[in-house]
XYZ file of C-alpha atoms in Angstrom:
344
model
C 7.592 -109.221 -3.408
C 4.584 -107.093 -3.690
C 2.332 -107.768 -6.691
C 2.223 -104.656 -9.081
C -1.048 -102.952 -9.257
C -2.542 -103.239 -12.597
C -5.474 -102.197 -14.584
C -7.354 -103.156 -17.590
C -7.822 -100.188 -20.415
C -9.467 -99.784 -23.790
C -7.279 -97.713 -26.053
C -9.053 -96.116 -29.293
C -6.527 -94.580 -31.392
C -2.993 -96.527 -32.286
C -1.202 -93.507 -34.032
C 2.300 -92.159 -32.995
C 1.162 -91.616 -29.524
C -1.386 -93.963 -28.555
C 0.408 -97.250 -30.067
C 3.457 -96.309 -27.964
C 1.263 -95.625 -25.117
C -0.204 -99.382 -25.265
C 3.082 -100.678 -25.413
C 4.424 -99.059 -22.233
C 1.465 -100.154 -20.612
C 1.537 -103.809 -21.456
C 5.479 -103.648 -20.532
C 4.303 -102.548 -16.844
C 1.689 -105.643 -16.854
C -1.436 -103.963 -17.748
C -4.153 -105.606 -19.968
C -4.893 -103.440 -22.868
C -7.948 -103.909 -25.336
C -7.179 -101.894 -28.421
C -8.973 -100.673 -31.559
C -8.089 -98.431 -34.371
C -9.958 -97.504 -37.824
C -6.756 -99.423 -39.203
C -6.832 -103.382 -38.852
C -2.877 -103.103 -39.142
C -2.459 -100.966 -36.259
C -4.676 -103.298 -34.099
C -2.797 -106.436 -35.320
C 0.835 -104.750 -34.796
C -0.385 -104.591 -30.891
C -1.506 -108.133 -30.498
C 2.165 -109.301 -31.051
C 3.010 -107.166 -27.640
C 0.006 -109.384 -26.280
C -2.702 -106.281 -26.400
C -6.237 -107.873 -26.936
C -7.375 -106.688 -30.477
C -10.952 -105.481 -30.947
C -12.636 -105.236 -34.577
C -15.177 -102.484 -33.619
C -15.890 -99.885 -30.607
C -18.611 -102.844 -29.681
C -16.137 -105.530 -29.452
C -13.836 -103.422 -27.294
C -16.356 -102.687 -24.787
C -17.417 -106.177 -24.814
C -13.868 -107.213 -24.185
C -13.475 -104.999 -20.936
C -14.464 -105.607 -17.340
C -16.708 -103.217 -15.441
C -16.129 -100.567 -14.535
C -14.653 -100.113 -18.138
C -11.964 -97.594 -18.495
C -11.548 -96.423 -22.032
C -8.556 -94.063 -23.231
C -9.456 -91.962 -26.313
C -6.286 -91.116 -28.539
C -7.869 -89.387 -31.385
C -7.918 -86.318 -32.928
C -9.739 -83.289 -30.972
C -12.131 -83.038 -34.014
C -13.449 -86.521 -33.740
C -13.820 -86.860 -30.079
C -17.308 -86.304 -29.499
C -18.575 -88.450 -32.404
C -16.184 -91.086 -30.853
C -18.206 -90.447 -27.813
C -21.647 -90.310 -29.339
C -20.832 -94.075 -30.746
C -19.398 -95.073 -27.455
C -22.150 -93.998 -24.891
C -24.847 -96.331 -26.052
C -22.617 -99.008 -25.465
C -21.736 -98.265 -22.004
C -22.757 -98.785 -18.486
C -23.392 -96.471 -15.560
C -19.798 -96.276 -13.746
C -17.615 -96.870 -16.973
C -15.172 -94.169 -17.365
C -13.922 -92.432 -20.785
C -10.575 -90.427 -20.821
C -9.542 -88.087 -23.491
C -5.894 -87.767 -23.903
C -5.561 -85.411 -26.764
C -5.426 -82.103 -27.467
C -9.167 -81.053 -26.845
C -10.297 -77.742 -25.959
C -11.114 -77.439 -21.907
C -14.487 -76.067 -22.720
C -15.624 -79.261 -24.541
C -14.399 -81.050 -21.455
C -16.831 -79.196 -19.137
C -19.537 -79.926 -21.240
C -18.798 -83.517 -21.971
C -18.137 -84.367 -18.435
C -21.925 -82.565 -17.637
C -23.373 -84.613 -20.340
C -21.759 -87.867 -19.609
C -22.474 -87.476 -15.659
C -26.095 -87.350 -16.963
C -25.763 -90.972 -17.954
C -23.985 -91.997 -14.942
C -20.315 -92.130 -16.786
C -17.331 -90.591 -15.633
C -15.287 -88.274 -17.843
C -11.293 -87.680 -17.656
C -9.277 -84.981 -19.551
C -5.505 -85.956 -19.861
C -3.493 -83.440 -21.445
C -0.464 -85.483 -22.440
C 2.956 -84.486 -23.402
C 5.915 -86.552 -24.632
C 5.605 -86.821 -28.606
C 7.057 -89.710 -30.491
C 9.513 -90.177 -27.772
C 6.994 -90.475 -25.033
C 7.398 -94.313 -25.566
C 10.888 -94.769 -24.107
C 10.734 -91.404 -22.163
C 7.350 -91.583 -20.658
C 4.676 -89.341 -21.050
C 4.004 -86.182 -18.732
C 0.273 -86.146 -17.882
C -2.031 -83.204 -16.693
C -5.079 -84.532 -15.565
C -8.650 -83.158 -14.704
C -11.607 -85.066 -13.450
C -12.853 -86.507 -10.055
C -10.764 -87.422 -7.520
C -11.920 -90.774 -6.542
C -12.108 -91.679 -10.260
C -8.320 -90.280 -11.064
C -6.888 -92.098 -7.734
C -8.438 -95.393 -9.061
C -6.766 -94.922 -12.517
C -3.626 -93.844 -10.650
C -1.598 -97.508 -11.726
C -2.487 -96.653 -15.286
C -0.868 -92.927 -15.067
C 2.104 -94.109 -13.128
C 3.115 -96.617 -15.881
C 2.824 -93.905 -18.408
C 4.601 -91.108 -16.584
C 8.500 -90.857 -16.825
C 9.057 -90.909 -12.954
C 11.656 -89.229 -10.879
C 14.417 -90.480 -12.912
C 17.939 -88.631 -12.355
C 16.178 -85.252 -12.159
C 17.270 -83.577 -8.985
C 14.537 -82.759 -6.391
C 13.701 -78.985 -6.600
C 15.331 -77.129 -3.785
C 13.183 -75.857 -1.079
C 10.106 -77.783 -2.575
C 7.112 -78.396 0.026
C 5.607 -81.333 -1.296
C 8.078 -84.346 -1.394
C 6.703 -87.122 -2.817
C 4.121 -85.639 -4.812
C 3.213 -87.206 -7.976
C 3.979 -84.098 -9.902
C 7.902 -85.328 -9.305
C 6.839 -88.651 -10.953
C 5.836 -86.643 -14.048
C 1.957 -86.615 -13.956
C -0.311 -84.666 -11.479
C -4.178 -84.517 -10.900
C -4.560 -80.554 -11.600
C -8.210 -80.328 -10.448
C -11.599 -80.914 -11.684
C -12.994 -81.712 -15.338
C -11.375 -79.389 -17.820
C -8.200 -78.478 -15.665
C -5.994 -81.163 -17.134
C -6.483 -79.793 -20.628
C -6.354 -76.269 -19.468
C -2.962 -76.754 -18.334
C -1.679 -78.880 -21.118
C -3.387 -75.764 -23.518
C -1.027 -73.252 -21.512
C 1.860 -75.559 -21.673
C 1.484 -75.761 -25.735
C 1.112 -71.828 -25.685
C 4.416 -71.813 -24.113
C 5.636 -74.371 -26.492
C 4.932 -71.952 -29.433
C 7.007 -69.085 -27.476
C 9.962 -71.174 -26.915
C 9.953 -72.996 -30.311
C 10.096 -69.176 -31.907
C 12.250 -67.939 -29.861
C 15.004 -70.715 -30.819
C 14.054 -70.246 -34.475
C 14.423 -66.382 -34.517
C 17.818 -66.601 -32.675
C 19.232 -68.874 -34.759
C 18.056 -67.020 -37.898
C 19.802 -64.058 -36.583
C 22.956 -66.475 -36.500
C 22.526 -67.678 -40.041
C 22.180 -63.760 -41.520
C 25.022 -62.856 -39.477
C 27.286 -62.903 -42.830
C 25.165 -60.503 -44.619
C 28.161 -58.389 -44.772
C 29.664 -60.864 -47.360
C 26.785 -60.152 -49.913
C 26.884 -57.441 -52.477
C 23.868 -55.486 -51.866
C 21.837 -53.907 -54.947
C 21.612 -50.082 -54.452
C 18.013 -49.065 -53.824
C 15.810 -46.232 -52.915
C 13.396 -48.574 -51.401
C 15.491 -50.557 -48.746
C 17.845 -49.092 -46.329
C 21.194 -50.145 -47.001
C 23.534 -52.179 -44.527
C 25.559 -49.315 -43.473
C 28.265 -51.389 -41.531
C 29.012 -54.658 -43.500
C 32.225 -55.509 -41.612
C 30.226 -55.871 -38.385
C 28.573 -59.141 -39.960
C 31.210 -61.155 -41.513
C 30.444 -64.295 -39.659
C 29.883 -67.745 -41.090
C 28.454 -69.221 -38.322
C 28.401 -73.311 -37.532
C 24.589 -73.391 -36.273
C 24.966 -76.776 -35.723
C 27.835 -76.650 -33.257
C 26.132 -73.554 -31.241
C 23.145 -75.714 -30.882
C 25.223 -78.242 -29.648
C 27.647 -76.064 -27.302
C 24.154 -74.419 -26.097
C 23.084 -77.877 -24.831
C 25.643 -78.057 -22.256
C 25.826 -75.616 -19.350
C 23.675 -72.865 -21.105
C 20.749 -71.387 -19.189
C 18.902 -71.785 -22.482
C 19.480 -75.627 -22.564
C 16.102 -77.436 -22.900
C 14.869 -80.800 -24.592
C 13.563 -78.500 -27.466
C 17.002 -77.293 -27.843
C 18.025 -80.909 -27.939
C 15.516 -81.585 -30.812
C 17.069 -78.454 -32.402
C 20.376 -79.735 -32.266
C 19.291 -83.170 -33.857
C 17.971 -81.399 -36.632
C 20.682 -78.998 -37.326
C 23.062 -82.045 -37.169
C 20.966 -83.968 -39.784
C 20.692 -81.189 -42.129
C 22.041 -77.523 -41.103
C 19.955 -75.957 -44.143
C 16.827 -77.891 -43.057
C 16.404 -78.601 -46.885
C 13.509 -81.071 -46.445
C 11.163 -78.442 -44.581
C 9.395 -75.633 -46.392
C 8.818 -73.836 -43.105
C 4.855 -73.961 -43.067
C 4.018 -74.143 -39.424
C 0.604 -75.695 -38.451
C -1.117 -74.641 -35.243
C -3.637 -77.523 -33.541
C -5.480 -75.013 -31.443
C -3.939 -74.700 -28.128
C -1.964 -71.379 -28.767
C -5.016 -70.055 -30.159
C -7.157 -71.226 -26.945
C -4.220 -69.706 -24.562
C -4.098 -66.147 -25.885
C -7.896 -66.298 -26.021
C -7.965 -67.380 -22.283
C -5.640 -64.713 -21.519
C -7.763 -61.874 -22.957
C -10.400 -63.431 -20.870
C -8.394 -63.289 -17.614
C -6.824 -59.942 -18.605
C -3.454 -61.336 -18.706
C -0.814 -59.625 -21.271
C 0.982 -62.620 -23.445
C 2.761 -60.894 -25.975
C 5.521 -63.324 -26.293
C 2.618 -66.382 -26.820
C 0.680 -64.091 -28.905
C 3.309 -63.229 -31.623
C 4.396 -66.849 -31.732
C 0.987 -67.791 -32.814
C 0.650 -65.371 -35.537
C 4.192 -66.092 -36.752
C 2.807 -69.631 -37.355
C -0.351 -68.007 -39.375
C 2.190 -66.057 -41.284
C 4.326 -69.078 -42.143
C 1.187 -70.549 -43.913
C 0.705 -67.376 -46.393
C -2.265 -65.828 -44.260
C -0.394 -62.555 -44.086
C 0.126 -62.513 -47.984
C -3.366 -60.451 -48.403
C -2.286 -57.923 -45.766
C 1.126 -57.662 -46.941
C -0.375 -57.073 -50.473
C -2.330 -54.059 -48.762
C 0.942 -52.711 -47.655
C 2.505 -52.696 -50.775
C -0.134 -51.181 -52.567
C -0.589 -48.273 -49.853
C 3.450 -47.540 -50.300
C 2.651 -47.459 -54.050
C -0.227 -45.226 -53.400
C 1.234 -42.727 -51.071
C 4.496 -42.446 -52.296
C 4.813 -44.351 -55.960
C 7.161 -47.141 -54.185
C 7.820 -50.319 -56.274
C 8.156 -53.407 -54.922
C 11.616 -55.010 -54.637
C 12.013 -58.214 -56.479
C 12.919 -61.171 -54.204
C 16.459 -62.221 -54.525
């Protein structure tokens, strides 16, 4: 039996994704040296046979040259972590950033690190908290030879072909894309593709959310509407008398519908647990990729109205439209004496 091609990898950042990635790599025979600001996180992985490190210097000392170190930390601290690491490294060592960094930062980092003889690889990583079991889709940017050297790592983290049928008419059978990872191009290409991936994700999530909200309000005809000159009345209440089971609708859509997807699976999970979603307040964060996608689209002259609207909806969810809404109310009052309707 052919011996599995394995690698040694340092992992910095053992949070929701980093720790699960290490466990997946260890299970496939790779050797991992791990560090996190939380000693408990490091200790937890030593139980799975990872080698713990007490500091960045300790991690570097425990890795064989040429070292490969994967950063799975928030985008805001990647530069600081690299600055702390680089004095400890030797020419030929490799740094990988698997977080959601801005691709423009990748271009700068790769250039700066190359001047020190270091290699840089950007890995857009998708899979979330489910990736430890399902595998991680990886979009990779960097030098071809370095990416090839690290292929066993990417292959172990990826989901593999699984039971997904091959795309009919596809001209590239055997390409790693069918395994769930792809060398997209030079430095920055990986995070550029992941950036657009997340922008699309915003739009898909918004579409499910808006559609389900329309279904939820389909019983508005049952409600007694206050007569007001400020708000147009519901003209045909008899047309909106449906009390629809949202959890069952999400479930039936999962089965044979053209809008079936993993995001819909997760929507069905949430609605099955609580149709009213009482544990959530509806403040939706954005970690940057949606903004960067819209900016790239503007630079390229590509219209992206759906992705833009989904991004702005997230701003509104956090109260960032409150002042402009006050302006609108003030203007209506100024030109027509229109008072604000109380919230029911």
